[in-house]
Short mmCIF file of C-alpha atoms in Angstrom, two decimals:
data_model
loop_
_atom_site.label_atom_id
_atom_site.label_comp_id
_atom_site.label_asym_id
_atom_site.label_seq_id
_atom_site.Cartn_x
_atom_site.Cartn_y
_atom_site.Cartn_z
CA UNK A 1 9.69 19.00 -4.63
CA UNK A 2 12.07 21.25 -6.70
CA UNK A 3 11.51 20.41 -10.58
CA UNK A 4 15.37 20.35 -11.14
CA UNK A 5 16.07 17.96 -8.23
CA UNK A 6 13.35 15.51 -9.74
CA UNK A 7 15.35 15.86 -13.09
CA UNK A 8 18.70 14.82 -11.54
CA UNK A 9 17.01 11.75 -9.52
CA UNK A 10 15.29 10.70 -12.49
CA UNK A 11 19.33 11.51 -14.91
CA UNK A 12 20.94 9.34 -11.93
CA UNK A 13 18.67 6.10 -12.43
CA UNK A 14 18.37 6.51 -15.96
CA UNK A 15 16.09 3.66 -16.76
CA UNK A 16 16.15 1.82 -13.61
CA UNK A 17 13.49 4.57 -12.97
CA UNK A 18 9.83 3.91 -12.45
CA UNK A 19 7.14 6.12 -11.88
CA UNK A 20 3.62 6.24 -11.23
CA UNK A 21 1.58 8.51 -10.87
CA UNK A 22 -2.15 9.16 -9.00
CA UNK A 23 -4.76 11.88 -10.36
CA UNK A 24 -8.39 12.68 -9.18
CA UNK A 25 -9.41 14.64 -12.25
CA UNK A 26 -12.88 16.02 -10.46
CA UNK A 27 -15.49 15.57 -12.22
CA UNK A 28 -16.25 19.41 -11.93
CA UNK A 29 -19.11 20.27 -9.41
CA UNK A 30 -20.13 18.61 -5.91
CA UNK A 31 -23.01 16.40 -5.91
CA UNK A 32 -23.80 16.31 -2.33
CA UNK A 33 -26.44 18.76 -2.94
CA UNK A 34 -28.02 16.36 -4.72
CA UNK A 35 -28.01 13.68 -2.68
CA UNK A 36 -29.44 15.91 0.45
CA UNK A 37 -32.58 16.72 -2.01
CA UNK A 38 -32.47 13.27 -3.25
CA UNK A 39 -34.20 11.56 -6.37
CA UNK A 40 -37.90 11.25 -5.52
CA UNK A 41 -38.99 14.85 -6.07
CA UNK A 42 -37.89 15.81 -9.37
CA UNK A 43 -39.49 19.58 -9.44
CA UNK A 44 -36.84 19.78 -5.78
CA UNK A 45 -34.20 18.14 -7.33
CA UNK A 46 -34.49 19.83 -11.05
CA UNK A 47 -32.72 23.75 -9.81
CA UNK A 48 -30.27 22.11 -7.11
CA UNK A 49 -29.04 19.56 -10.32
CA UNK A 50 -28.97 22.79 -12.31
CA UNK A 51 -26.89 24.77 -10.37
CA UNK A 52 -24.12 21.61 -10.43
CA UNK A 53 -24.67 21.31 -13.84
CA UNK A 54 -23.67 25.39 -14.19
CA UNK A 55 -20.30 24.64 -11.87
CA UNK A 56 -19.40 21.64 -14.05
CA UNK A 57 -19.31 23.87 -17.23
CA UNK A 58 -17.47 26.82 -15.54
CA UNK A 59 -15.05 24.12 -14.02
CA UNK A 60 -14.35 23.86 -17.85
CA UNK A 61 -12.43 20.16 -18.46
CA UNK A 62 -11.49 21.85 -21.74
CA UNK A 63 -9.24 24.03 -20.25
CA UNK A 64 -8.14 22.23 -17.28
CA UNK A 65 -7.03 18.95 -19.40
CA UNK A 66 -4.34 21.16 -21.05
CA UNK A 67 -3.16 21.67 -17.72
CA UNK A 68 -3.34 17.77 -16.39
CA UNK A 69 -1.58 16.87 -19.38
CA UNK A 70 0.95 19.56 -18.61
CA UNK A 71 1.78 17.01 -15.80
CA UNK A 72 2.06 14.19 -17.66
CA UNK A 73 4.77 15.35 -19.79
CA UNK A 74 6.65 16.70 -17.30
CA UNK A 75 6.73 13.91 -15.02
CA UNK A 76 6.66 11.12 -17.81
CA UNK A 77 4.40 8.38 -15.35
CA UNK A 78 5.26 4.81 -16.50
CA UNK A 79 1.57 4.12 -15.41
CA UNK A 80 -1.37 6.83 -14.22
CA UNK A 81 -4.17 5.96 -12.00
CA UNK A 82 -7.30 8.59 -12.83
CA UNK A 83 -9.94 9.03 -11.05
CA UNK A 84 -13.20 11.18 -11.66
CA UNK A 85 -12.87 10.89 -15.11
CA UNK A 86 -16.71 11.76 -15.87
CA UNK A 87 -18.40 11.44 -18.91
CA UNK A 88 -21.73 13.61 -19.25
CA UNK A 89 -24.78 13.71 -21.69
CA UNK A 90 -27.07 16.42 -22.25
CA UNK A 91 -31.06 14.79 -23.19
CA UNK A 92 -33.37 16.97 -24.29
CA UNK A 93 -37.37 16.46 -24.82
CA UNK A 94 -38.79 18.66 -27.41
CA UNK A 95 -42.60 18.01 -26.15
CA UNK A 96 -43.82 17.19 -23.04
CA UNK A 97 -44.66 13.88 -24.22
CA UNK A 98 -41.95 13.39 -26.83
CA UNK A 99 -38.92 10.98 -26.23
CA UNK A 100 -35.49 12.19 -24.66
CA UNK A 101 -32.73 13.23 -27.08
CA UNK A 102 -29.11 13.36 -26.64
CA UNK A 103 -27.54 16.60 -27.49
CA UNK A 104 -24.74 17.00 -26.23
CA UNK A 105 -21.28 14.72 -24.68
CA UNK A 106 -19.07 15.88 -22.78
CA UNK A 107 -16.29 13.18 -22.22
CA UNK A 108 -13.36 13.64 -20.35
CA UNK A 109 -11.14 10.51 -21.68
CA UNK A 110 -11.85 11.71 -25.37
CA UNK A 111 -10.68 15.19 -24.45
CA UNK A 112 -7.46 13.19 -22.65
CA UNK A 113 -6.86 11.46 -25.49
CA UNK A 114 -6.90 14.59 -27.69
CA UNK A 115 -4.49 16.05 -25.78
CA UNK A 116 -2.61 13.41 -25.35
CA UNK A 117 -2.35 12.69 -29.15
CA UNK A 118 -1.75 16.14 -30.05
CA UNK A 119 1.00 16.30 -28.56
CA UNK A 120 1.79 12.78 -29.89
CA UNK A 121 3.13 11.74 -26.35
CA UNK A 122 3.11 7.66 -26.13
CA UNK A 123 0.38 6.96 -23.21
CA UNK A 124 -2.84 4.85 -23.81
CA UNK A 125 -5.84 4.17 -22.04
CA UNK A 126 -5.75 0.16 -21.11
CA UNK A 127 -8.86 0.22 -18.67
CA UNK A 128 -11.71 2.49 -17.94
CA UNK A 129 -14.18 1.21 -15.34
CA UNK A 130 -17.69 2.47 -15.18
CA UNK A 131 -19.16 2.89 -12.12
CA UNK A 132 -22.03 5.53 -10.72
CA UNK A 133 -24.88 6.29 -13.22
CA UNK A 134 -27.24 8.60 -12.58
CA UNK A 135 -30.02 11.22 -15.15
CA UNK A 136 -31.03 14.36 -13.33
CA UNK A 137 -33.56 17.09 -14.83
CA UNK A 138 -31.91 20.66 -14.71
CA UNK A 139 -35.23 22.13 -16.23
CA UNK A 140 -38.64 21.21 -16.21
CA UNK A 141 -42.35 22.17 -16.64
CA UNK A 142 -45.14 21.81 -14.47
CA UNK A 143 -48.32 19.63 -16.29
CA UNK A 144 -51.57 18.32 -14.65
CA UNK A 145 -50.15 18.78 -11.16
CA UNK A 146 -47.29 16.76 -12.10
CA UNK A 147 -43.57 17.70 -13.00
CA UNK A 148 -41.99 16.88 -16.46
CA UNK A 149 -38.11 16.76 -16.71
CA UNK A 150 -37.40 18.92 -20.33
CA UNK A 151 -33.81 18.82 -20.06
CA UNK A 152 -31.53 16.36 -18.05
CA UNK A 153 -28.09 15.75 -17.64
CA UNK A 154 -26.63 11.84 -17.37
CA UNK A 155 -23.40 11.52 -15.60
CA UNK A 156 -21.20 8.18 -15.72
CA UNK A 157 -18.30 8.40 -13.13
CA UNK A 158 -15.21 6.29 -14.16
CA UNK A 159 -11.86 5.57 -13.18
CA UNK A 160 -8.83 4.84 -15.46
CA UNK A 161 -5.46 3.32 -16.01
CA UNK A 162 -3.19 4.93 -18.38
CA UNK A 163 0.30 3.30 -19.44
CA UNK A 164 3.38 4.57 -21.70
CA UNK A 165 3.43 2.57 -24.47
CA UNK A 166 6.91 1.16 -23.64
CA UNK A 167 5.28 -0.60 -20.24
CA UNK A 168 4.89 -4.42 -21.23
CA UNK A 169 1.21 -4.95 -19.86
CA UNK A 170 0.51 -8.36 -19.35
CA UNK A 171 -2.56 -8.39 -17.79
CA UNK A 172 -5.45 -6.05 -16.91
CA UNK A 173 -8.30 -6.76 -14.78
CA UNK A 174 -10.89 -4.78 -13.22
CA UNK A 175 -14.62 -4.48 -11.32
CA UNK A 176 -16.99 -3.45 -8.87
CA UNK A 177 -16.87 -3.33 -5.30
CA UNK A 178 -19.72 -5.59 -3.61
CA UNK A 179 -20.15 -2.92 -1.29
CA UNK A 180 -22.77 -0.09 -3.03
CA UNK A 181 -25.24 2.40 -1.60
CA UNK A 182 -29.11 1.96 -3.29
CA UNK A 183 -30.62 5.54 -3.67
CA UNK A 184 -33.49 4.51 -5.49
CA UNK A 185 -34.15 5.43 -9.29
CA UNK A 186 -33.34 8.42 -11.34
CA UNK A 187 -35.01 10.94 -13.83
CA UNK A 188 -35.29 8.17 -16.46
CA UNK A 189 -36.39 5.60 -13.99
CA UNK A 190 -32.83 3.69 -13.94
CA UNK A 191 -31.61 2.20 -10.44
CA UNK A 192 -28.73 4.56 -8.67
CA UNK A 193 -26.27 2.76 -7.07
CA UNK A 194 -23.05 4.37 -5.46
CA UNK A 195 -20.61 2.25 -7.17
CA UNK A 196 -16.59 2.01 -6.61
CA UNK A 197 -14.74 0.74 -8.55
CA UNK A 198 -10.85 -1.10 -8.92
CA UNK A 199 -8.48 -1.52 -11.75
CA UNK A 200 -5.36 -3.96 -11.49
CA UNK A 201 -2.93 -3.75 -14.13
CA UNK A 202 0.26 -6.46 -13.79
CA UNK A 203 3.85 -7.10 -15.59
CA UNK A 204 7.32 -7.13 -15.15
CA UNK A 205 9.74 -4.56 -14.36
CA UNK A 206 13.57 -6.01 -14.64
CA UNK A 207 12.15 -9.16 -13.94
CA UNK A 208 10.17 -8.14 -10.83
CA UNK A 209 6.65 -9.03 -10.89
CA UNK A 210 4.74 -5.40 -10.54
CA UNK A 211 1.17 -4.65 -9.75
CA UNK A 212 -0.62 -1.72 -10.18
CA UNK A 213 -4.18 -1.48 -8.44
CA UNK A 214 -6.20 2.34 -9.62
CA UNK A 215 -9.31 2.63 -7.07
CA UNK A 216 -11.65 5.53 -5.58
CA UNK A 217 -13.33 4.71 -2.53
CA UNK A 218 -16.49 5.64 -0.82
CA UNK A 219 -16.36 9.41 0.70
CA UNK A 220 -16.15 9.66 4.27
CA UNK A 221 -19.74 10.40 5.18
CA UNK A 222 -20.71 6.67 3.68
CA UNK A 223 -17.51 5.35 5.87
CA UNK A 224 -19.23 1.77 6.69
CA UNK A 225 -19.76 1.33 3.18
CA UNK A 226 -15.67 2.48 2.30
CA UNK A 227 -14.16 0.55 5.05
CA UNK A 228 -16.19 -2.74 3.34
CA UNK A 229 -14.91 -1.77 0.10
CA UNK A 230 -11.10 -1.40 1.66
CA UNK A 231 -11.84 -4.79 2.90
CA UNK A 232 -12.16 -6.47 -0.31
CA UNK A 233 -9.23 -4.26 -1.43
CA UNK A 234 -6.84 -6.32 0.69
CA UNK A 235 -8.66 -9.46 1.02
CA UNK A 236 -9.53 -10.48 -2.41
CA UNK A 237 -7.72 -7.87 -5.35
CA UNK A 238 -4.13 -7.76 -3.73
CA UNK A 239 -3.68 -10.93 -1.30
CA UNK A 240 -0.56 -12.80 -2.14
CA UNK A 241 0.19 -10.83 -4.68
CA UNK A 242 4.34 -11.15 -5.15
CA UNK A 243 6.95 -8.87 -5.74
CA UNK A 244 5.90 -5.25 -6.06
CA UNK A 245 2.45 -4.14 -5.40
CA UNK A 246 1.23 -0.51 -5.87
CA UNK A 247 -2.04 0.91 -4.76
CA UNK A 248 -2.67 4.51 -5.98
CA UNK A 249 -5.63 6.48 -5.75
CA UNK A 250 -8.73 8.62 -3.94
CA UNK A 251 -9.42 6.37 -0.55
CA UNK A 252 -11.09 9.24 0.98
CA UNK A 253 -8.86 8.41 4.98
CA UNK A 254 -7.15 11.21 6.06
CA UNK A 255 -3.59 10.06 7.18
CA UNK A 256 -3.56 13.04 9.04
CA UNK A 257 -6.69 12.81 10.79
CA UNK A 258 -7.20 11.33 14.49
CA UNK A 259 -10.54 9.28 15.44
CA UNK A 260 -13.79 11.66 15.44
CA UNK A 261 -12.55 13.89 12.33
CA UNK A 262 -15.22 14.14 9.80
CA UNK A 263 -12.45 13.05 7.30
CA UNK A 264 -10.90 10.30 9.51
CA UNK A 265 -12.04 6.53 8.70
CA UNK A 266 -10.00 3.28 9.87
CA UNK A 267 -9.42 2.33 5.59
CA UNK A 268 -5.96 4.48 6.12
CA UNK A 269 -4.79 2.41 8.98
CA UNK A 270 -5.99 -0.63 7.56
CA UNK A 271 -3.66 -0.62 4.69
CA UNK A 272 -0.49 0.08 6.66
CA UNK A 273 -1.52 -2.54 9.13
CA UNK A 274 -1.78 -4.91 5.58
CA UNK A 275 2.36 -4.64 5.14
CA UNK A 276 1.64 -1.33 2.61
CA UNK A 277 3.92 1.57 3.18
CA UNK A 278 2.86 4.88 2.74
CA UNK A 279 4.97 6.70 -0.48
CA UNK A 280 4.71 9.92 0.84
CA UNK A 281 5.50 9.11 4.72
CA UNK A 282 8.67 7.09 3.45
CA UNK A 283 10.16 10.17 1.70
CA UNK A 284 9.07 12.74 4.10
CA UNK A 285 10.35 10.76 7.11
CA UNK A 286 9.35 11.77 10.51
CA UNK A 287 6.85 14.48 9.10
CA UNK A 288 3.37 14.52 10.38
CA UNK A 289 1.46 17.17 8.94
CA UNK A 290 2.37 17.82 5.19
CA UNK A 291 1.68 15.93 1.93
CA UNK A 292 -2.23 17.49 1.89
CA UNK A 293 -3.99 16.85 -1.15
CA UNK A 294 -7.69 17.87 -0.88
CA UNK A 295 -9.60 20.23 -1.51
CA UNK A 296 -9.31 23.24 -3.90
CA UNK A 297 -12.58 25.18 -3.82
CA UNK A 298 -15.54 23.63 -5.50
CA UNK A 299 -15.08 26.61 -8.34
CA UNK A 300 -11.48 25.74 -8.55
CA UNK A 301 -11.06 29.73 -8.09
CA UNK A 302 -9.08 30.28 -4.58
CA UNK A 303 -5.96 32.35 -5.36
CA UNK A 304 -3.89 29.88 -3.22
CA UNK A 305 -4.26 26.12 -2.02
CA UNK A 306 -7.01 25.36 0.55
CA UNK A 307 -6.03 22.32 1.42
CA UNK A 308 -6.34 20.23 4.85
CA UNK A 309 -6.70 16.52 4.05
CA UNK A 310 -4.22 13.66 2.89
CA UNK A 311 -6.58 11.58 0.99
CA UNK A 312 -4.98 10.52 -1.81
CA UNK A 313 -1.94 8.00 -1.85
CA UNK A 314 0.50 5.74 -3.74
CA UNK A 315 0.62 2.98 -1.49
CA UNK A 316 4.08 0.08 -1.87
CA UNK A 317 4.28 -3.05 -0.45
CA UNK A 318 6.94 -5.59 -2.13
CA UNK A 319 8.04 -9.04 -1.12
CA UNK A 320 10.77 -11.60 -2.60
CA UNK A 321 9.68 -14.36 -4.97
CA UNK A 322 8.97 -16.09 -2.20
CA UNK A 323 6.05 -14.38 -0.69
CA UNK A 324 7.60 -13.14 2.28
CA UNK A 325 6.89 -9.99 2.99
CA UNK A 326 9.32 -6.82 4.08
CA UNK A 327 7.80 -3.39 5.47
CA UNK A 328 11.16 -2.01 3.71
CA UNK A 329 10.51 -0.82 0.34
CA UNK A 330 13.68 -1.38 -2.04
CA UNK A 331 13.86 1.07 -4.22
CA UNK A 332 10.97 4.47 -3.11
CA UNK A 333 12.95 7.29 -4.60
CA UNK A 334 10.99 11.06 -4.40
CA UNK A 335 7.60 11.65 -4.21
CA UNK A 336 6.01 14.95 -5.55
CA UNK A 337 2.81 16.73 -5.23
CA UNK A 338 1.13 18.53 -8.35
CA UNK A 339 -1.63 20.94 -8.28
CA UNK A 340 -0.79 22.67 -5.54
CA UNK A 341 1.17 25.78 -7.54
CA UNK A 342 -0.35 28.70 -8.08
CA UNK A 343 1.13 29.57 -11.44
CA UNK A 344 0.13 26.04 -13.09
CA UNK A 345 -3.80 27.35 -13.43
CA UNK A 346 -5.39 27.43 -16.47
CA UNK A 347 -5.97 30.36 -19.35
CA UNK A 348 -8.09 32.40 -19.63
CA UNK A 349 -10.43 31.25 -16.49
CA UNK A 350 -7.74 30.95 -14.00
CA UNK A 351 -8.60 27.63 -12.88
CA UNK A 352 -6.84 24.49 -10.54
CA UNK A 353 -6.84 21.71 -12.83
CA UNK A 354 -8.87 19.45 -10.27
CA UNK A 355 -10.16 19.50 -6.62
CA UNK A 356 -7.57 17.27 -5.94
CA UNK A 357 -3.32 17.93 -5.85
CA UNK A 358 -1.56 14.36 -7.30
CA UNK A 359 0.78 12.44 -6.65
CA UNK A 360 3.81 11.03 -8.36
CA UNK A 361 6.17 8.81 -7.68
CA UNK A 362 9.52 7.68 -8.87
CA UNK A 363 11.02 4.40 -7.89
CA UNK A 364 14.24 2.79 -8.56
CA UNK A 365 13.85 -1.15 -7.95
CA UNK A 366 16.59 -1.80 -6.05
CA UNK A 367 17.57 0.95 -4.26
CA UNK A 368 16.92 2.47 -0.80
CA UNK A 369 14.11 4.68 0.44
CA UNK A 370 16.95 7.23 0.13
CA UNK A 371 18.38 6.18 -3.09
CA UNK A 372 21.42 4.72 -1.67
CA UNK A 373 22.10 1.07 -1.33
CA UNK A 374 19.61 -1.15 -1.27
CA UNK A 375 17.84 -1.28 2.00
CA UNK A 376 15.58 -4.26 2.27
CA UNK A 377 15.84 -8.18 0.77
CA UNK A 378 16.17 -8.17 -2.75
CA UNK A 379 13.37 -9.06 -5.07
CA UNK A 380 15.05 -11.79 -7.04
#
């Protein structure tokens, strides 16, 4: 999508534009290493956690947040669902039988946040949602036949909701999915539990009741475990809900898979089949193939985008005060992909700002798909 045709959508609604906007951040390094050693052998585990630990730092957030925020101020999201936003801590043990230390934070919402205050644009953080915790040693000695973890690194995965300031938030609510892998314990004897996580955030746009629901689901190789946590998606965050209902985020389905893909689960399918248009398929009508989002290279280094999934999605669904339901949207206007330019990496590393390309959205309430005259039953 052409920057300057965004601008004159966005001149031509004036404020009967909304947008939203989706972002896996990337927490900086792939972990499925470390689940194929796994957590009981800590002298295994301690290099493979080590070399992640090495790719997260290279894959510096310091850089690429200038970058993400770039985004922000260009597209000026009403509302921004993030996930991946990782928080890590460094704990050290000075003697083998000495007590773990922290020395060391690396937290990507307060580097947001910096950013985002520096350049005093009006966006705040209404919802962060913990969810995986896990302590790995990167380096270690060997003692009395045993192993003893001298350094470790503790990573929290959350998601986020962000909102302009001038969105009137009414309500925000937010949990766990019941659906969790057990791995065992960790490095500091903690339990690890895959955890996924949802954030709901709800007011009113012109006097349209709006929802907006921020997840990351289960990756594809755990695709029993997603499809459960889709499941309670539908069946218990967003059932009923009336007049306009947004998911956005990471649900790990390729839309442009087929059955027997290693990306391909039934979670994509499911949605539609709920009355949930997909943002991207309504403004790229009749297209089959485009809209890819994942994956950069795990160094964020490729010279151009090596992308082949469509995993991440705004989805709509809207409805009259009513409750009944239309599977026309009223008002999708453009949807464009960021990320996915070559001249947008970072300086001096020369760096994608995430894994992942995003996606925003701009909608006018009221109008057609096409921006034209309204095109379903209106939602007052």
């Amino acid at each position: 999508q052409r920057e300057e045709d965004v601008i004159t959508v966005r001149t031509a609604l004036g404020q009967k534009a909304l947008t939203v906007m989706s972002r896996n951040i990337y927490l900086g390094g792939v972990i499925a290493p470390v689940l194929a050693v796994g957590f009981s052998d800590l002298k295994a585990l301690a290099p493979v956690a080590g070399r992640v630990w090495e790719e997260v730092q290279a894959n510096d957030f310091r850089e690429r947040v200038v970058i993400l925020v770039d985004e922000i101020e260009a597209a000026r999201p009403d509302i921004i669902g993030l996930q991946e936003m990782a928080r890590f801590l460094t704990l050290e043990r000075k003697r083998p039988e000495g007590s773990l230390e922290v020395t060391g934070v690396l937290d990507f919402q307060e580097l947001l946040e910096e950013e985002l205050k520096a350049r005093r644009l009006p966006y705040s953080f209404v919802a962060a949602q913990n969810n995986t915790s896990v302590a790995v040693p990167v380096e270690g000695i060997g003692l009395d036949g045993g192993f003893i973890p001298t350094r470790l690194v503790q990573l929290t995965i959350r998601d986020a909701a962000v909102v302009r300031n001038a969105l009137d938030v009414q309500a925000v609510s937010q949990g766990h999915y019941q659906a969790v892998m057990n791995l065992g314990v960790d490095a500091i004897g903690n339990p690890i539990e895959l955890k996924r996580g949802w954030i709901r955030v709800d007011t009113t746009v012109r006097g349209v009741p709006c929802h907006f629901v921020s997840t990351h689901l289960e990756i594809q190789p755990f695709s029993r475990i997603q499809e459960q946590q889709a499941q309670e998606l539908l069946t218990e965050i967003v059932a009923d809900l009336g007049g306009v209902t947004v998911l956005m985020g990471d649900f790990n389905s390729n839309a442009n898979g087929s059955f027997g893909d290693p990306s391909w689960t039934t979670t994509y399918g499911e949605i539609t089949s709920a009355g949930f248009e997909d943002a991207w398929a309504l403004a790229n009508s009749g297209e089959t193939s485009g809209g890819l989002t994942c994956c950069h290279e795990s160094d964020l280094k490729n010279s151009d985008p090596t992308f082949d999934q469509r995993i991440d999605f705004v989805f709509l669904r809207a409805s009259n005060l009513k409750g009944q339901g239309t599977r026309i949207f009223p008002g999708l206007v453009d949807v464009e992909i960021v990320g996915a330019d070559p001249s947008i990496r970072t300086t001096p590393s020369g760096l994608w700002p995430s894994d992942h390309a995003g996606l925003v959205v701009y909608l006018g309430l009221g109008l057609s798909p096409s921006g034209g005259q309204p095109g379903g039953p209106p939602l007052s």
